[in-house]
């Protein structure tokens, strides 16, 4: 279970387990985490669990919410990210994310001796953990129009974020009726059942012409529209 460290300047003043799908932070007493500081808004920001990923969203606070010193409206959270709130900070700790990344490599002065059987077991375990059940191909998003910085993206990690923020893996453009693209519009998570697209900004991502309000499991050839960026989901031979 992820946990939060509430800090004032450099001192940790409280540790909070993120045991709810949403945790509100602000000066008013109805928040889950109350920070009695005039620089903090009554309802400043909230941390949420959405579709297997964690996010922080600013609630139109006066002084803003920052992730790793960059002001955000809404942003994905990863292990050791620091949410800045005036002179306070909330450190997001998610050790499960480290587990998904695999075991740490041995230090340069240590040698691990593996038997051939153990080597085969580690290779098999690594392959099973890195792909959804039954998957023998790699997943890609190929941009058909509205590319920002690349024409295609391999979905390598457990989670891939889509939006205009320079912290996401797949950047998009805004368009006419949608206006400016959101910082984080959607995310794709690798699950045992396949690759799941989650609407972080509900109704913004469109899959095969239908607005996504929750989540949908992607199939090869699915068309994904986010603002004026159009992508196709592909499965390729590894």
PDB file of C-alpha atoms in Angstrom:
ATOM      1  CA  UNK A   1       0.000   0.000   0.000  1.00  0.00           C
ATOM      2  CA  UNK A   2       1.424   3.440  -0.925  1.00  0.00           C
ATOM      3  CA  UNK A   3       2.095   5.906   1.858  1.00  0.00           C
ATOM      4  CA  UNK A   4       2.619   9.634   2.131  1.00  0.00           C
ATOM      5  CA  UNK A   5       5.195  11.547   4.151  1.00  0.00           C
ATOM      6  CA  UNK A   6       4.023  15.027   5.142  1.00  0.00           C
ATOM      7  CA  UNK A   7       7.031  17.318   5.538  1.00  0.00           C
ATOM      8  CA  UNK A   8       7.506  20.894   6.707  1.00  0.00           C
ATOM      9  CA  UNK A   9      10.724  22.273   5.290  1.00  0.00           C
ATOM     10  CA  UNK A  10      13.020  19.230   5.698  1.00  0.00           C
ATOM     11  CA  UNK A  11      11.306  17.635   8.708  1.00  0.00           C
ATOM     12  CA  UNK A  12       8.841  14.738   8.403  1.00  0.00           C
ATOM     13  CA  UNK A  13       5.853  15.574  10.621  1.00  0.00           C
ATOM     14  CA  UNK A  14       3.438  12.793   9.714  1.00  0.00           C
ATOM     15  CA  UNK A  15       3.209   9.488   7.844  1.00  0.00           C
ATOM     16  CA  UNK A  16      -0.137   8.652   6.206  1.00  0.00           C
ATOM     17  CA  UNK A  17      -1.163   5.360   4.610  1.00  0.00           C
ATOM     18  CA  UNK A  18      -2.951   5.898   1.294  1.00  0.00           C
ATOM     19  CA  UNK A  19      -5.703   3.439   2.172  1.00  0.00           C
ATOM     20  CA  UNK A  20      -8.483   5.300   0.329  1.00  0.00           C
ATOM     21  CA  UNK A  21      -9.146   5.931  -3.364  1.00  0.00           C
ATOM     22  CA  UNK A  22      -9.100   9.682  -2.727  1.00  0.00           C
ATOM     23  CA  UNK A  23      -7.277  11.779  -0.131  1.00  0.00           C
ATOM     24  CA  UNK A  24      -8.027  15.494   0.127  1.00  0.00           C
ATOM     25  CA  UNK A  25      -5.467  18.000   1.377  1.00  0.00           C
ATOM     26  CA  UNK A  26      -6.190  21.534   2.560  1.00  0.00           C
ATOM     27  CA  UNK A  27      -6.572  23.981   5.429  1.00  0.00           C
ATOM     28  CA  UNK A  28     -10.234  23.229   6.281  1.00  0.00           C
ATOM     29  CA  UNK A  29     -10.967  20.522   8.863  1.00  0.00           C
ATOM     30  CA  UNK A  30     -13.024  18.369   6.464  1.00  0.00           C
ATOM     31  CA  UNK A  31      -9.870  17.359   4.550  1.00  0.00           C
ATOM     32  CA  UNK A  32      -8.182  13.996   5.086  1.00  0.00           C
ATOM     33  CA  UNK A  33      -4.874  15.799   5.608  1.00  0.00           C
ATOM     34  CA  UNK A  34      -5.289  19.174   7.312  1.00  0.00           C
ATOM     35  CA  UNK A  35      -2.441  21.688   6.967  1.00  0.00           C
ATOM     36  CA  UNK A  36      -2.994  24.709   9.197  1.00  0.00           C
ATOM     37  CA  UNK A  37      -1.080  27.232   7.136  1.00  0.00           C
ATOM     38  CA  UNK A  38      -2.524  30.441   5.608  1.00  0.00           C
ATOM     39  CA  UNK A  39      -0.652  29.739   2.368  1.00  0.00           C
ATOM     40  CA  UNK A  40      -2.658  26.520   1.922  1.00  0.00           C
ATOM     41  CA  UNK A  41      -6.138  26.842   0.388  1.00  0.00           C
ATOM     42  CA  UNK A  42      -9.212  25.483   2.161  1.00  0.00           C
ATOM     43  CA  UNK A  43      -9.368  22.612  -0.326  1.00  0.00           C
ATOM     44  CA  UNK A  44      -5.944  22.670  -1.952  1.00  0.00           C
ATOM     45  CA  UNK A  45      -5.489  19.395  -3.839  1.00  0.00           C
ATOM     46  CA  UNK A  46      -6.411  15.722  -3.842  1.00  0.00           C
ATOM     47  CA  UNK A  47      -4.583  12.459  -4.470  1.00  0.00           C
ATOM     48  CA  UNK A  48      -6.553   9.727  -6.230  1.00  0.00           C
ATOM     49  CA  UNK A  49      -6.284   6.133  -7.394  1.00  0.00           C
ATOM     50  CA  UNK A  50      -7.642   5.833 -10.945  1.00  0.00           C
ATOM     51  CA  UNK A  51      -7.446   2.724 -13.079  1.00  0.00           C
ATOM     52  CA  UNK A  52      -4.436   1.330 -11.246  1.00  0.00           C
ATOM     53  CA  UNK A  53      -2.469   4.601 -11.349  1.00  0.00           C
ATOM     54  CA  UNK A  54      -2.048   7.383  -8.790  1.00  0.00           C
ATOM     55  CA  UNK A  55      -2.618  11.059  -9.520  1.00  0.00           C
ATOM     56  CA  UNK A  56      -2.542  14.446  -7.823  1.00  0.00           C
ATOM     57  CA  UNK A  57      -4.960  17.190  -8.898  1.00  0.00           C
ATOM     58  CA  UNK A  58      -4.903  20.853  -7.904  1.00  0.00           C
ATOM     59  CA  UNK A  59      -8.314  22.138  -6.713  1.00  0.00           C
ATOM     60  CA  UNK A  60      -7.911  25.700  -8.033  1.00  0.00           C
ATOM     61  CA  UNK A  61      -5.716  26.584  -5.073  1.00  0.00           C
ATOM     62  CA  UNK A  62      -4.384  30.131  -4.712  1.00  0.00           C
ATOM     63  CA  UNK A  63      -0.696  29.265  -4.490  1.00  0.00           C
ATOM     64  CA  UNK A  64      -0.699  26.175  -6.667  1.00  0.00           C
ATOM     65  CA  UNK A  65       0.321  22.537  -6.414  1.00  0.00           C
ATOM     66  CA  UNK A  66       3.726  21.390  -7.641  1.00  0.00           C
ATOM     67  CA  UNK A  67       5.164  17.995  -8.546  1.00  0.00           C
ATOM     68  CA  UNK A  68       8.939  17.882  -8.365  1.00  0.00           C
ATOM     69  CA  UNK A  69       8.975  21.707  -8.392  1.00  0.00           C
ATOM     70  CA  UNK A  70       6.787  22.064 -11.513  1.00  0.00           C
ATOM     71  CA  UNK A  71       3.304  23.568 -11.154  1.00  0.00           C
ATOM     72  CA  UNK A  72       0.572  21.203 -12.315  1.00  0.00           C
ATOM     73  CA  UNK A  73      -3.187  20.998 -12.712  1.00  0.00           C
ATOM     74  CA  UNK A  74      -3.210  17.196 -12.714  1.00  0.00           C
ATOM     75  CA  UNK A  75      -0.271  14.828 -12.856  1.00  0.00           C
ATOM     76  CA  UNK A  76       0.539  11.148 -12.486  1.00  0.00           C
ATOM     77  CA  UNK A  77       2.494  10.158  -9.390  1.00  0.00           C
ATOM     78  CA  UNK A  78       5.413   7.779  -9.141  1.00  0.00           C
ATOM     79  CA  UNK A  79       7.560   6.464  -6.308  1.00  0.00           C
ATOM     80  CA  UNK A  80       9.496   9.277  -4.561  1.00  0.00           C
ATOM     81  CA  UNK A  81       7.649  12.108  -6.350  1.00  0.00           C
ATOM     82  CA  UNK A  82       7.400  15.239  -4.187  1.00  0.00           C
ATOM     83  CA  UNK A  83       4.136  17.211  -4.134  1.00  0.00           C
ATOM     84  CA  UNK A  84       4.944  20.800  -3.118  1.00  0.00           C
ATOM     85  CA  UNK A  85       2.383  22.820  -1.121  1.00  0.00           C
ATOM     86  CA  UNK A  86       3.830  26.188  -0.038  1.00  0.00           C
ATOM     87  CA  UNK A  87       6.466  25.325   2.628  1.00  0.00           C
ATOM     88  CA  UNK A  88       4.980  21.856   3.057  1.00  0.00           C
ATOM     89  CA  UNK A  89       5.621  18.824   0.888  1.00  0.00           C
ATOM     90  CA  UNK A  90       4.037  15.405   0.500  1.00  0.00           C
ATOM     91  CA  UNK A  91       6.396  12.628  -0.579  1.00  0.00           C
ATOM     92  CA  UNK A  92       4.624   9.798  -2.448  1.00  0.00           C
ATOM     93  CA  UNK A  93       6.108   6.374  -1.663  1.00  0.00           C
ATOM     94  CA  UNK A  94       4.951   3.338  -3.619  1.00  0.00           C
ATOM     95  CA  UNK A  95       7.198   0.338  -3.071  1.00  0.00           C
ATOM     96  CA  UNK A  96       4.946  -1.801  -5.279  1.00  0.00           C
ATOM     97  CA  UNK A  97       6.144   0.278  -8.217  1.00  0.00           C
ATOM     98  CA  UNK A  98       9.713  -0.705  -7.355  1.00  0.00           C
ATOM     99  CA  UNK A  99       8.678  -4.358  -7.252  1.00  0.00           C
ATOM    100  CA  UNK A 100       7.162  -4.043 -10.742  1.00  0.00           C
ATOM    101  CA  UNK A 101      10.470  -2.625 -11.971  1.00  0.00           C
ATOM    102  CA  UNK A 102      12.230  -5.790 -10.860  1.00  0.00           C
ATOM    103  CA  UNK A 103      14.820  -6.619  -8.203  1.00  0.00           C
ATOM    104  CA  UNK A 104      17.747  -4.229  -7.694  1.00  0.00           C
ATOM    105  CA  UNK A 105      20.971  -5.066  -9.492  1.00  0.00           C
ATOM    106  CA  UNK A 106      23.867  -6.285  -7.344  1.00  0.00           C
ATOM    107  CA  UNK A 107      26.489  -3.680  -6.461  1.00  0.00           C
ATOM    108  CA  UNK A 108      29.720  -3.566  -8.453  1.00  0.00           C
ATOM    109  CA  UNK A 109      31.685  -5.156  -5.611  1.00  0.00           C
ATOM    110  CA  UNK A 110      29.317  -8.105  -5.157  1.00  0.00           C
ATOM    111  CA  UNK A 111      29.061 -11.162  -7.370  1.00  0.00           C
ATOM    112  CA  UNK A 112      25.966 -13.339  -7.495  1.00  0.00           C
ATOM    113  CA  UNK A 113      26.604 -16.945  -8.440  1.00  0.00           C
ATOM    114  CA  UNK A 114      23.659 -18.534 -10.253  1.00  0.00           C
ATOM    115  CA  UNK A 115      23.201 -22.137 -11.239  1.00  0.00           C
ATOM    116  CA  UNK A 116      21.935 -22.782 -14.807  1.00  0.00           C
ATOM    117  CA  UNK A 117      18.565 -23.815 -13.328  1.00  0.00           C
ATOM    118  CA  UNK A 118      18.314 -20.578 -11.328  1.00  0.00           C
ATOM    119  CA  UNK A 119      19.219 -18.544 -14.397  1.00  0.00           C
ATOM    120  CA  UNK A 120      16.429 -20.200 -16.384  1.00  0.00           C
ATOM    121  CA  UNK A 121      13.952 -19.544 -13.549  1.00  0.00           C
ATOM    122  CA  UNK A 122      14.889 -15.851 -13.394  1.00  0.00           C
ATOM    123  CA  UNK A 123      14.543 -15.420 -17.156  1.00  0.00           C
ATOM    124  CA  UNK A 124      11.125 -17.120 -17.118  1.00  0.00           C
ATOM    125  CA  UNK A 125       9.921 -15.030 -14.162  1.00  0.00           C
ATOM    126  CA  UNK A 126      11.114 -11.820 -15.787  1.00  0.00           C
ATOM    127  CA  UNK A 127       9.330 -12.597 -19.047  1.00  0.00           C
ATOM    128  CA  UNK A 128       6.092 -13.492 -17.256  1.00  0.00           C
ATOM    129  CA  UNK A 129       6.133 -10.302 -15.204  1.00  0.00           C
ATOM    130  CA  UNK A 130       6.809  -8.001 -18.139  1.00  0.00           C
ATOM    131  CA  UNK A 131       3.892  -9.078 -20.361  1.00  0.00           C
ATOM    132  CA  UNK A 132       0.135  -9.527 -19.978  1.00  0.00           C
ATOM    133  CA  UNK A 133      -1.043 -13.132 -19.891  1.00  0.00           C
ATOM    134  CA  UNK A 134      -0.768 -14.714 -23.316  1.00  0.00           C
ATOM    135  CA  UNK A 135       1.063 -11.745 -24.826  1.00  0.00           C
ATOM    136  CA  UNK A 136       3.929 -12.602 -27.191  1.00  0.00           C
ATOM    137  CA  UNK A 137       4.105  -9.203 -28.866  1.00  0.00           C
ATOM    138  CA  UNK A 138       5.108  -5.674 -27.960  1.00  0.00           C
ATOM    139  CA  UNK A 139       2.495  -2.907 -27.812  1.00  0.00           C
ATOM    140  CA  UNK A 140       2.881   0.413 -29.621  1.00  0.00           C
ATOM    141  CA  UNK A 141       0.979   3.649 -30.138  1.00  0.00           C
ATOM    142  CA  UNK A 142       1.586   4.964 -33.660  1.00  0.00           C
ATOM    143  CA  UNK A 143       0.637   8.596 -34.296  1.00  0.00           C
ATOM    144  CA  UNK A 144      -1.395   9.101 -37.463  1.00  0.00           C
ATOM    145  CA  UNK A 145      -1.810  12.863 -37.099  1.00  0.00           C
ATOM    146  CA  UNK A 146      -1.028  15.582 -34.579  1.00  0.00           C
ATOM    147  CA  UNK A 147       2.411  14.288 -33.572  1.00  0.00           C
ATOM    148  CA  UNK A 148       4.294  16.401 -31.023  1.00  0.00           C
ATOM    149  CA  UNK A 149       7.722  14.836 -30.526  1.00  0.00           C
ATOM    150  CA  UNK A 150       7.653  11.316 -32.005  1.00  0.00           C
ATOM    151  CA  UNK A 151       5.763   9.278 -34.555  1.00  0.00           C
ATOM    152  CA  UNK A 152       5.372   6.163 -32.427  1.00  0.00           C
ATOM    153  CA  UNK A 153       5.784   5.000 -28.842  1.00  0.00           C
ATOM    154  CA  UNK A 154       6.506   1.546 -27.485  1.00  0.00           C
ATOM    155  CA  UNK A 155       4.490   0.816 -24.322  1.00  0.00           C
ATOM    156  CA  UNK A 156       7.448  -0.474 -22.320  1.00  0.00           C
ATOM    157  CA  UNK A 157       6.474   0.262 -18.726  1.00  0.00           C
ATOM    158  CA  UNK A 158       3.618  -0.918 -16.570  1.00  0.00           C
ATOM    159  CA  UNK A 159       1.964   2.502 -17.080  1.00  0.00           C
ATOM    160  CA  UNK A 160       2.152   4.998 -19.944  1.00  0.00           C
ATOM    161  CA  UNK A 161       0.684   8.497 -19.571  1.00  0.00           C
ATOM    162  CA  UNK A 162      -0.799  10.624 -22.377  1.00  0.00           C
ATOM    163  CA  UNK A 163      -1.253  14.413 -22.236  1.00  0.00           C
ATOM    164  CA  UNK A 164       0.424  17.765 -22.889  1.00  0.00           C
ATOM    165  CA  UNK A 165       2.692  17.692 -19.805  1.00  0.00           C
ATOM    166  CA  UNK A 166       6.389  17.214 -20.485  1.00  0.00           C
ATOM    167  CA  UNK A 167       6.332  14.575 -17.715  1.00  0.00           C
ATOM    168  CA  UNK A 168       4.148  12.155 -19.705  1.00  0.00           C
ATOM    169  CA  UNK A 169       5.499   9.563 -22.115  1.00  0.00           C
ATOM    170  CA  UNK A 170       3.103  10.424 -24.998  1.00  0.00           C
ATOM    171  CA  UNK A 171       2.513  14.114 -25.708  1.00  0.00           C
ATOM    172  CA  UNK A 172      -0.574  15.361 -27.563  1.00  0.00           C
ATOM    173  CA  UNK A 173      -2.016  18.539 -29.044  1.00  0.00           C
ATOM    174  CA  UNK A 174      -5.271  20.255 -28.030  1.00  0.00           C
ATOM    175  CA  UNK A 175      -7.939  21.112 -30.592  1.00  0.00           C
ATOM    176  CA  UNK A 176     -10.953  23.309 -31.325  1.00  0.00           C
ATOM    177  CA  UNK A 177     -13.879  22.174 -29.174  1.00  0.00           C
ATOM    178  CA  UNK A 178     -11.569  20.602 -26.597  1.00  0.00           C
ATOM    179  CA  UNK A 179      -9.432  23.718 -26.137  1.00  0.00           C
ATOM    180  CA  UNK A 180      -6.048  23.227 -24.564  1.00  0.00           C
ATOM    181  CA  UNK A 181      -5.126  19.594 -23.988  1.00  0.00           C
ATOM    182  CA  UNK A 182      -5.078  18.492 -20.324  1.00  0.00           C
ATOM    183  CA  UNK A 183      -1.800  17.876 -18.511  1.00  0.00           C
ATOM    184  CA  UNK A 184      -2.752  14.179 -18.275  1.00  0.00           C
ATOM    185  CA  UNK A 185      -5.584  13.077 -20.553  1.00  0.00           C
ATOM    186  CA  UNK A 186      -5.330   9.292 -20.335  1.00  0.00           C
ATOM    187  CA  UNK A 187      -3.086   6.433 -19.322  1.00  0.00           C
ATOM    188  CA  UNK A 188      -2.449   2.912 -20.585  1.00  0.00           C
ATOM    189  CA  UNK A 189      -1.764   0.200 -18.011  1.00  0.00           C
ATOM    190  CA  UNK A 190      -0.368  -3.247 -18.693  1.00  0.00           C
ATOM    191  CA  UNK A 191      -2.671  -5.773 -16.996  1.00  0.00           C
ATOM    192  CA  UNK A 192      -2.950  -9.573 -17.068  1.00  0.00           C
ATOM    193  CA  UNK A 193      -6.023  -9.189 -19.297  1.00  0.00           C
ATOM    194  CA  UNK A 194      -4.236  -6.882 -21.736  1.00  0.00           C
ATOM    195  CA  UNK A 195      -3.543  -3.164 -22.182  1.00  0.00           C
ATOM    196  CA  UNK A 196      -6.149  -0.971 -20.497  1.00  0.00           C
ATOM    197  CA  UNK A 197      -6.724   2.661 -21.460  1.00  0.00           C
ATOM    198  CA  UNK A 198      -8.025   4.798 -18.575  1.00  0.00           C
ATOM    199  CA  UNK A 199      -9.656   8.200 -19.090  1.00  0.00           C
ATOM    200  CA  UNK A 200      -7.894  10.472 -16.604  1.00  0.00           C
ATOM    201  CA  UNK A 201      -9.872  13.403 -18.027  1.00  0.00           C
ATOM    202  CA  UNK A 202     -13.252  11.762 -18.557  1.00  0.00           C
ATOM    203  CA  UNK A 203     -14.638  12.014 -22.079  1.00  0.00           C
ATOM    204  CA  UNK A 204     -11.425  13.463 -23.518  1.00  0.00           C
ATOM    205  CA  UNK A 205      -9.920  10.277 -24.966  1.00  0.00           C
ATOM    206  CA  UNK A 206     -12.011   8.768 -27.759  1.00  0.00           C
ATOM    207  CA  UNK A 207     -11.577   5.129 -28.804  1.00  0.00           C
ATOM    208  CA  UNK A 208     -13.070   4.099 -32.152  1.00  0.00           C
ATOM    209  CA  UNK A 209     -15.335   7.158 -32.105  1.00  0.00           C
ATOM    210  CA  UNK A 210     -16.697   6.597 -28.575  1.00  0.00           C
ATOM    211  CA  UNK A 211     -15.756   8.848 -25.651  1.00  0.00           C
ATOM    212  CA  UNK A 212     -14.168   6.970 -22.764  1.00  0.00           C
ATOM    213  CA  UNK A 213     -15.475   7.887 -19.301  1.00  0.00           C
ATOM    214  CA  UNK A 214     -13.856   5.036 -17.375  1.00  0.00           C
ATOM    215  CA  UNK A 215     -11.566   2.439 -18.913  1.00  0.00           C
ATOM    216  CA  UNK A 216     -11.431   0.120 -21.896  1.00  0.00           C
ATOM    217  CA  UNK A 217      -9.200  -2.821 -22.850  1.00  0.00           C
ATOM    218  CA  UNK A 218      -7.436  -1.984 -26.110  1.00  0.00           C
ATOM    219  CA  UNK A 219      -7.515  -4.275 -29.116  1.00  0.00           C
ATOM    220  CA  UNK A 220      -5.094  -4.254 -32.028  1.00  0.00           C
ATOM    221  CA  UNK A 221      -6.111  -1.625 -34.544  1.00  0.00           C
ATOM    222  CA  UNK A 222      -8.091   0.528 -32.081  1.00  0.00           C
ATOM    223  CA  UNK A 223      -8.091   4.218 -33.022  1.00  0.00           C
ATOM    224  CA  UNK A 224      -7.429   6.622 -30.150  1.00  0.00           C
ATOM    225  CA  UNK A 225      -8.184  10.343 -30.440  1.00  0.00           C
ATOM    226  CA  UNK A 226      -6.890  12.758 -27.792  1.00  0.00           C
ATOM    227  CA  UNK A 227      -7.564  16.339 -28.847  1.00  0.00           C
ATOM    228  CA  UNK A 228      -6.098  16.765 -32.338  1.00  0.00           C
ATOM    229  CA  UNK A 229      -3.729  13.809 -31.956  1.00  0.00           C
ATOM    230  CA  UNK A 230      -4.859  10.508 -33.465  1.00  0.00           C
ATOM    231  CA  UNK A 231      -3.075   7.256 -32.682  1.00  0.00           C
ATOM    232  CA  UNK A 232      -3.523   3.590 -33.517  1.00  0.00           C
ATOM    233  CA  UNK A 233      -2.850   0.770 -31.046  1.00  0.00           C
ATOM    234  CA  UNK A 234      -0.647  -1.939 -32.547  1.00  0.00           C
ATOM    235  CA  UNK A 235       0.816  -5.263 -31.442  1.00  0.00           C
ATOM    236  CA  UNK A 236       4.107  -6.159 -33.072  1.00  0.00           C
ATOM    237  CA  UNK A 237       6.333  -9.204 -33.001  1.00  0.00           C
ATOM    238  CA  UNK A 238       8.858  -8.958 -30.189  1.00  0.00           C
TER     239      UNK A 238
END
